[in-house]
Each structure stands twice: as structure tokens, then as C-alpha cells.
PDB file of C-alpha atoms in Angstrom:
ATOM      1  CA  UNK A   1    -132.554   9.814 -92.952  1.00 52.00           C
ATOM      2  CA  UNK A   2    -129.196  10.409 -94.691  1.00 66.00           C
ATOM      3  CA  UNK A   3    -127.913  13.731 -93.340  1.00 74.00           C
ATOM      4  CA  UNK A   4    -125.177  15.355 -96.155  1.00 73.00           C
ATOM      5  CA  UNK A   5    -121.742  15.486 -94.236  1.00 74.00           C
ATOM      6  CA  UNK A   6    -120.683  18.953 -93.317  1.00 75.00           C
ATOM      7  CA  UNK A   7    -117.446  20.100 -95.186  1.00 83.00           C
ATOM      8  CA  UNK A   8    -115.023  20.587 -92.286  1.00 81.00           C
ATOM      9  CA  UNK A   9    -114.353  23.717 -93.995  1.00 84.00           C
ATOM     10  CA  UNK A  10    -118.044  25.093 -94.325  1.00 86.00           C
ATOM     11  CA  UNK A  11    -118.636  28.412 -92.381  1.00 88.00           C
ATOM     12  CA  UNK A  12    -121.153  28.471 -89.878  1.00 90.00           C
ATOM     13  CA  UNK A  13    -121.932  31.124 -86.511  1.00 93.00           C
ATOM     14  CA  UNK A  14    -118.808  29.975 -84.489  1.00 92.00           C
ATOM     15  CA  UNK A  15    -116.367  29.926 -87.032  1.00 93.00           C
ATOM     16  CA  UNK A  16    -117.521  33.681 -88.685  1.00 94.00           C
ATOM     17  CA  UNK A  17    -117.181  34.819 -85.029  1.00 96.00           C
ATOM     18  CA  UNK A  18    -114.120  33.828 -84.833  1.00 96.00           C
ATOM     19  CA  UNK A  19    -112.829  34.950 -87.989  1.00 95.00           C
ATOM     20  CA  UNK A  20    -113.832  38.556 -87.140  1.00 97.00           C
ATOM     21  CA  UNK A  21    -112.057  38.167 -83.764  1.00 97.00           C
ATOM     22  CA  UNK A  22    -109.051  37.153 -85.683  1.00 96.00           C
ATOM     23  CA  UNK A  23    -109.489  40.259 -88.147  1.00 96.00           C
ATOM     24  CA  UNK A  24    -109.863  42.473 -85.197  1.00 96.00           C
ATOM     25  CA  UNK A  25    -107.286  40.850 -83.267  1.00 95.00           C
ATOM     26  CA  UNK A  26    -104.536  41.479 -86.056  1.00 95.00           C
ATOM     27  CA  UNK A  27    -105.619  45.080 -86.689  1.00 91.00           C
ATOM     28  CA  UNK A  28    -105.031  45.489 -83.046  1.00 88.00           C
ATOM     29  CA  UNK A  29    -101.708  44.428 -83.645  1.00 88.00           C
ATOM     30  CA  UNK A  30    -100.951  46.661 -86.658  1.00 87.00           C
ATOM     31  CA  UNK A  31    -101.617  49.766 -84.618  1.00 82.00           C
ATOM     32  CA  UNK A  32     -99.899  48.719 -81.929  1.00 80.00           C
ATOM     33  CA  UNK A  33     -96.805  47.607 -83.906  1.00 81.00           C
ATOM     34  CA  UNK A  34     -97.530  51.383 -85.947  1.00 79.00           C
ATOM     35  CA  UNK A  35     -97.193  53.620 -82.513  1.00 75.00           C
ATOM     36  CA  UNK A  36    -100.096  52.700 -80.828  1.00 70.00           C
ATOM     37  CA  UNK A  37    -102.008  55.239 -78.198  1.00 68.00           C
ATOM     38  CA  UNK A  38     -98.843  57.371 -77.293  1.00 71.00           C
ATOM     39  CA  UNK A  39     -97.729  58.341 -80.683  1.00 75.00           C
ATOM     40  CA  UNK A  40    -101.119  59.779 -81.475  1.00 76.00           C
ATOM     41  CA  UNK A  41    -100.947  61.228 -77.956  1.00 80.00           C
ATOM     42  CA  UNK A  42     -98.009  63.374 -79.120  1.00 83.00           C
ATOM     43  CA  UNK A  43     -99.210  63.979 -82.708  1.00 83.00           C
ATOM     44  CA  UNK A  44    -102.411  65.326 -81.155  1.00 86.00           C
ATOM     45  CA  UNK A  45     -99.998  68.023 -78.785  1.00 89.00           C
ATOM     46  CA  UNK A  46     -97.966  68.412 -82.018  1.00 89.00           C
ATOM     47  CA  UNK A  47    -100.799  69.653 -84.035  1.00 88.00           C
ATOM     48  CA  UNK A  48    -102.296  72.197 -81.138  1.00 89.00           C
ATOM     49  CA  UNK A  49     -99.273  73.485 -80.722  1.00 87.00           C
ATOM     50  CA  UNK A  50     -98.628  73.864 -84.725  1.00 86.00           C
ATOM     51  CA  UNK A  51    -101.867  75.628 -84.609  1.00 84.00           C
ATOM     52  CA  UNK A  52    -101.014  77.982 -82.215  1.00 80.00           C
ATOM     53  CA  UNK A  53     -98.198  78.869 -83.685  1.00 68.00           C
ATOM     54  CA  UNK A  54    -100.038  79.458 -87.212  1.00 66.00           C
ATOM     55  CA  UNK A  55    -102.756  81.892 -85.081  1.00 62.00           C
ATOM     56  CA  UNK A  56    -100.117  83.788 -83.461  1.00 60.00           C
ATOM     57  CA  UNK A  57     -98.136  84.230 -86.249  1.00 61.00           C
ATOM     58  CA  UNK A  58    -101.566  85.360 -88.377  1.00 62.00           C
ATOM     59  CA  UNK A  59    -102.361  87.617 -86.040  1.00 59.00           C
ATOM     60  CA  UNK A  60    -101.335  91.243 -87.142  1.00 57.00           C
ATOM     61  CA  UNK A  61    -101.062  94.229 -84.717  1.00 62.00           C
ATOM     62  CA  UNK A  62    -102.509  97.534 -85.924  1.00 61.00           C
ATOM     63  CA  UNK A  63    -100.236  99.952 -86.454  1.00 67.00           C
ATOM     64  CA  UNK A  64    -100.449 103.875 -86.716  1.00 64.00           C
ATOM     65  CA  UNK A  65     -99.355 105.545 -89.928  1.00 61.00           C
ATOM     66  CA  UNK A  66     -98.342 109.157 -89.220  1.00 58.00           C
TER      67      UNK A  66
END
């Protein structure tokens, strides 16, 4: 009949949930704080157009020899 008291501390569903909310909530932030959506935006354009560069620059014409 005694029930052991719960340590106000103890983890249980709730509290795990919202510990990984929390995680996920601050690595939201980091990314944001980092660049966020935009900045990768323009490193994606960055790297096409670095790669198109490399492939036009690799690109060798034939030429005749007499």
C-alpha cells in the first residue's frame, strides 16, 4: 500500500518527449543562426556553376595537325 515517491527528476514518456523536442528545437536554431535555407540555396548554384566551369574547361577541341 506504500507507493515509493517518484524522484521529481526521474524520466518518464512526457519528459523524454520533451527533451527530444528541446534537442531538435536547438539544432533548429544552430542552422538557422549558421545560414539557414538560403545560404545552401546559393552554395548549391555555386557548386553547378563551379562544375560547369570545370566541364567546359576539360573539354578539349580536336585539332588538325598538318
Amino acid at each position: 500500500m506504500d507507493e515509493p515517491k517518484l524522484s521529481p527528476f526521474a524520466l518518464n514518456r512526457g519528459r523524454i518527449v520533451l527533451l527530444i523536442l528541446g534537442a531538435f528545437l536547438v539544432l533548429i536554431a544552430i542552422s538557422t543562426s549558421m545560414g539557414g535555407i538560403n545560404d545552401y540555396q546559393q552554395l548549391r548554384e555555386a557548386n553547378a556553376a563551379a562544375t560547369s566551369a570545370t566541364q567546359e574547361q576539360t573539354t578539349v577541341e580536336p585539332t588538325l595537325s598538318p
